[in-house]
Amino acid sequence: MNGIAIGAGTSLLGPSALWGEVQKPVAGVSPILAGYPPALTGMRGSHEGSYEVAHALAWRGEKPSSYEKLDEHYDLVVVGAGISGLAAAWMYRQKVGPDARILILDNHDDFGGHAKRNEFHHKGRMLLSLGGAQNLENPNSFGEASSQLLKDLGIDPDAMAAGMTEPHALSDLSVDNGMSIKTPNGHVTVGGNWLAFMHGEGDYKPAVRSLPLPKDQQDKLIELFGGDKDYLDELSLMEKYRYSKTVSYNQFLSERVGLDARSMGILNAQLLIHQGPTGWNMSVLEALASGMPGLQGMGWLGEWADRLAFGVAPKLFEIRQFADGNATVARLMVLKMIPEVAPSTQGFEDIAVSRFDYDTLDRATQSTQIRLNSTAVGVRETPDGSVEVDYVQAGKPSRITADHAVLACYNALIPHLCPELPEPQKEALRYGVKIPFVYANVLLDNGRATSQLGMTRTSCPDDAFQMITTAPPTTCGGFEPPRGPDDPVVMLMMSSPTPAQPGAGARDVFRLGRHAIYTTPFSTYEKQVRDQLQGILGAYGFDHERDIRGITVNRIPHGYAYGYFDLDDPEWPEGEAPHEIGRAQFGRISIANTDSEARPNLDGAVDAAARAINEQTRSHA
């Protein structure tokens, strides 16, 4: 009921154990759930068994010495069943025809990549939440490829907006979002719209005075939020710009504003969840562009720009969400390519409540197959003009061939999969470091305590999970969200494990965050979840031992695509940035992932897929 902790011993296995034995079922998991990954609890995301073979290859250069050559040849093999990989397969079908033979390999036990679905069943109800990729940002402004994909899948952004049963802070910037500060006697939660408060809007002064902080720190926060002081008044406009590009936001907050570490944490919690690092790794300009306060305190021009931006942004910034996040997009693509997975499902209208039959994903009778629990370890062109793909599934090394290959996996793995790539391209692929996150979903027996809290989201700067929120209450896809405080509810808890280290580079702290994820056991995450929810909700009658009915922890050690930082990265000429060099076509092999676009959005993933398929169909028709 409290999640299933899976042992960490497999991370120590040698090569013979990794590809010498057939993997055994996980003990303690019911046969029904074992065949249905969305409903599994405990440690999910980058789960045990999904990464060991890839780590052996990337860390130690180890891979099988021999492979069974299967009698399988495909028109296209895609490595990675995330949004990019699924979109690449769909676009190839659209160009070549539905009879094209396509195989999609993925090392996880579920498809979707970061767009994972978390499903709970309690009191006769199904409850959903997202295990990674959250939303569609400004879908009505998507480019041609992404807009066409939404049309192909029947996704209507306007219908998504209408499906929200109540205002929710994850998708509406004007909705109240609280601030919860830890004290020796539990958390103090101050309600209101803190995104507005940080820009001098609303009753920000009494809200700040309600925080358990020393008065001098309250004074400084009020001064920062109000925008009454120009912290760089001795600098010219050009000097202010240079300062904002070369000085970290936290250094600005410390030296110019006078905030201490705890007060800075209130602002850093926002940056951690939305961007990945703290203000030590973001320039002042980057932090301001991310919505942090301070722009209005840089003279009349900054104040005018801040008021204009904050006044207009909530009205123009469209966020559309499904109950399971972008997992719905992945599921709709799978349904389109493999209708047998849910033959009675219509599509957009009922996709949220559809149960997929995972046994149908990899049937040879289908033109498109998805082979899960399969880690690619080698991809190369052959002298006869085809591509060989080596992979390991359930401890068994196998080899297949294809006319084309699309690598929709992480950039950092590609040099190990394709050592024949030019050295400058491999160096470029190694440059970025993906940004780690942890998303925990917690099933509560009822929503009484969360209802009394009075808001759908609150920031928690002193806790392991810097933001908690109720799951998106949308009826899109036929889902029936909780309707009252007596209904069970899912709490989504979001964490960035990237540490605050002044002077350390962004890529270095992202590696530290990733290491923290891999070395943190489920029991630690469970304790963090219980302690934090008890501290915030305990005043409203919440009892974690009684009310928590399930925990799913989604580890995302390789999360957001690296998008470059002012303090660490130069400004490359167009076409010469690492992500642009790294994504170059290599004969019958193309690359499609958000890393290749240097942006973590869904439309970035789809744009990458469109580029890769255009390369392959144009060059090798």
Short mmCIF file of C-alpha atoms in Angstrom, two decimals, residues 302-474:
data_model
loop_
_atom_site.label_atom_id
_atom_site.label_comp_id
_atom_site.label_asym_id
_atom_site.label_seq_id
_atom_site.Cartn_x
_atom_site.Cartn_y
_atom_site.Cartn_z
CA GLY A 302 12.85 47.57 -15.56
CA GLU A 303 9.79 48.39 -13.47
CA TRP A 304 7.76 49.12 -16.60
CA ALA A 305 8.92 45.90 -18.28
CA ASP A 306 8.14 43.81 -15.20
CA ARG A 307 4.64 45.24 -14.76
CA LEU A 308 3.93 44.72 -18.45
CA ALA A 309 5.29 41.17 -18.48
CA PHE A 310 3.53 40.03 -15.32
CA GLY A 311 0.29 41.69 -16.30
CA VAL A 312 0.21 40.16 -19.77
CA ALA A 313 1.96 36.78 -19.33
CA PRO A 314 -0.80 34.95 -17.40
CA LYS A 315 -3.29 35.91 -20.10
CA LEU A 316 -1.06 34.91 -23.03
CA PHE A 317 0.71 31.87 -21.57
CA GLU A 318 -1.46 28.85 -22.32
CA ILE A 319 -0.89 25.66 -20.35
CA ARG A 320 -2.89 22.59 -21.32
CA GLN A 321 -2.79 19.42 -19.22
CA PHE A 322 -4.10 15.89 -19.31
CA ALA A 323 -4.72 14.01 -16.07
CA ASP A 324 -1.60 11.91 -16.71
CA GLY A 325 0.42 14.73 -18.25
CA ASN A 326 1.94 14.16 -21.67
CA ALA A 327 1.55 10.41 -21.25
CA THR A 328 -1.76 10.89 -23.07
CA VAL A 329 0.13 12.13 -26.14
CA ALA A 330 2.35 9.04 -26.04
CA ARG A 331 -0.64 6.74 -25.55
CA LEU A 332 -2.52 8.28 -28.47
CA MET A 333 0.48 7.72 -30.75
CA VAL A 334 0.75 4.10 -29.65
CA LEU A 335 -2.99 3.62 -30.16
CA LYS A 336 -2.74 5.04 -33.69
CA MET A 337 0.12 2.73 -34.64
CA ILE A 338 -1.02 -0.37 -32.73
CA PRO A 339 -4.84 -0.28 -32.47
CA GLU A 340 -4.84 -3.77 -30.94
CA VAL A 341 -3.46 -2.27 -27.72
CA ALA A 342 -6.97 -0.96 -26.88
CA PRO A 343 -9.39 -1.92 -29.68
CA SER A 344 -12.49 -0.37 -28.08
CA THR A 345 -10.86 3.02 -27.44
CA GLN A 346 -12.08 5.84 -29.68
CA GLY A 347 -9.17 8.22 -29.14
CA PHE A 348 -9.00 11.68 -27.57
CA GLU A 349 -12.51 11.30 -26.11
CA ASP A 350 -11.77 8.27 -23.91
CA ILE A 351 -8.00 7.78 -23.89
CA ALA A 352 -7.61 8.68 -20.20
CA VAL A 353 -9.77 5.77 -19.01
CA SER A 354 -8.41 3.23 -21.49
CA ARG A 355 -6.41 0.29 -20.19
CA PHE A 356 -3.73 -0.80 -22.64
CA ASP A 357 -2.87 -4.43 -23.28
CA TYR A 358 0.93 -4.43 -23.15
CA ASP A 359 1.07 -7.98 -24.49
CA THR A 360 0.05 -6.62 -27.90
CA LEU A 361 2.92 -4.17 -28.28
CA ASP A 362 5.48 -6.53 -29.80
CA ARG A 363 3.63 -8.88 -32.12
CA ALA A 364 5.26 -9.80 -35.41
CA THR A 365 1.89 -9.62 -37.17
CA GLN A 366 1.84 -5.83 -36.69
CA SER A 367 3.63 -3.38 -38.95
CA THR A 368 4.75 -1.37 -35.88
CA GLN A 369 6.17 -3.07 -32.79
CA ILE A 370 7.34 -1.70 -29.45
CA ARG A 371 9.87 -3.90 -27.67
CA LEU A 372 10.18 -2.86 -24.03
CA ASN A 373 12.88 -3.82 -21.50
CA SER A 374 15.32 -3.74 -24.43
CA THR A 375 18.53 -1.71 -24.12
CA ALA A 376 20.38 -0.85 -27.33
CA VAL A 377 24.15 -1.31 -27.06
CA GLY A 378 25.29 -0.84 -30.66
CA VAL A 379 24.10 0.83 -33.88
CA ARG A 380 26.19 0.84 -37.06
CA GLU A 381 25.95 1.03 -40.83
CA THR A 382 26.94 -2.09 -42.75
CA PRO A 383 28.75 -2.37 -46.09
CA ASP A 384 25.58 -3.63 -47.77
CA GLY A 385 23.75 -0.37 -47.06
CA SER A 386 21.70 -1.33 -44.01
CA VAL A 387 21.93 -0.71 -40.27
CA GLU A 388 22.71 -3.28 -37.59
CA VAL A 389 21.21 -2.74 -34.14
CA ASP A 390 22.37 -4.70 -31.10
CA TYR A 391 20.31 -4.79 -27.92
CA VAL A 392 19.87 -6.73 -24.69
CA GLN A 393 16.44 -7.88 -23.51
CA ALA A 394 15.93 -9.99 -20.38
CA GLY A 395 19.64 -10.81 -20.33
CA LYS A 396 19.65 -11.97 -23.96
CA PRO A 397 21.85 -10.15 -26.53
CA SER A 398 20.23 -9.94 -29.97
CA ARG A 399 20.98 -8.34 -33.35
CA ILE A 400 18.52 -7.06 -35.94
CA THR A 401 18.84 -5.05 -39.16
CA ALA A 402 17.00 -2.12 -40.71
CA ASP A 403 17.09 0.25 -43.64
CA HIS A 404 17.13 3.27 -41.31
CA ALA A 405 17.71 4.02 -37.64
CA VAL A 406 16.63 6.96 -35.49
CA LEU A 407 18.33 7.39 -32.14
CA ALA A 408 15.72 8.90 -29.83
CA CYS A 409 17.73 8.26 -26.67
CA TYR A 410 19.93 10.58 -24.59
CA ASN A 411 22.73 12.38 -26.43
CA ALA A 412 25.32 11.21 -23.91
CA LEU A 413 24.70 7.54 -24.74
CA ILE A 414 25.02 7.94 -28.51
CA PRO A 415 28.86 8.02 -28.70
CA HIS A 416 28.87 4.64 -26.94
CA LEU A 417 26.22 3.23 -29.28
CA CYS A 418 27.93 4.58 -32.41
CA PRO A 419 31.71 4.76 -31.82
CA GLU A 420 32.19 5.23 -35.58
CA LEU A 421 30.80 8.78 -35.39
CA PRO A 422 33.31 11.59 -36.10
CA GLU A 423 35.16 12.64 -32.97
CA PRO A 424 33.93 16.28 -33.06
CA GLN A 425 30.35 15.02 -33.20
CA LYS A 426 30.91 12.64 -30.29
CA GLU A 427 32.47 15.46 -28.28
CA ALA A 428 29.46 17.66 -29.00
CA LEU A 429 27.06 14.90 -27.95
CA ARG A 430 28.87 14.61 -24.61
CA TYR A 431 28.69 18.34 -23.87
CA GLY A 432 25.30 18.77 -22.24
CA VAL A 433 24.18 17.18 -18.98
CA LYS A 434 20.48 16.46 -18.59
CA ILE A 435 18.78 18.06 -15.59
CA PRO A 436 17.57 15.60 -12.90
CA PHE A 437 14.19 15.58 -11.17
CA VAL A 438 12.10 13.36 -8.89
CA TYR A 439 8.30 13.32 -9.09
CA ALA A 440 6.44 11.45 -6.36
CA ASN A 441 2.71 10.74 -6.53
CA VAL A 442 0.97 9.97 -3.26
CA LEU A 443 -2.51 8.44 -3.04
CA LEU A 444 -4.50 9.85 -0.11
CA ASP A 445 -7.61 8.16 1.24
CA ASN A 446 -9.51 11.44 1.00
CA GLY A 447 -9.02 15.11 0.21
CA ARG A 448 -10.29 16.64 3.45
CA ALA A 449 -6.94 18.01 4.59
CA THR A 450 -5.97 19.29 1.15
CA SER A 451 -9.34 21.02 0.83
CA GLN A 452 -8.80 22.80 4.14
CA LEU A 453 -5.33 23.88 3.03
CA GLY A 454 -7.23 26.04 0.58
CA MET A 455 -4.95 25.94 -2.45
CA THR A 456 -3.96 23.48 -5.16
CA ARG A 457 -0.22 24.13 -4.94
CA THR A 458 2.33 25.28 -2.41
CA SER A 459 6.09 25.84 -2.53
CA CYS A 460 8.24 24.19 0.13
CA PRO A 461 11.72 25.76 0.11
CA ASP A 462 12.93 23.90 3.23
CA ASP A 463 11.90 20.42 2.06
CA ALA A 464 13.23 17.71 -0.22
CA PHE A 465 10.21 18.19 -2.50
CA GLN A 466 10.19 21.89 -3.30
CA MET A 467 6.62 21.91 -4.60
CA ILE A 468 3.49 19.90 -3.86
CA THR A 469 0.20 20.06 -5.71
CA THR A 470 -2.95 18.09 -6.24
CA ALA A 471 -3.05 16.15 -9.50
CA PRO A 472 -4.62 18.03 -12.45
CA PRO A 473 -8.46 17.95 -12.10
CA THR A 474 -9.40 17.50 -15.74
#
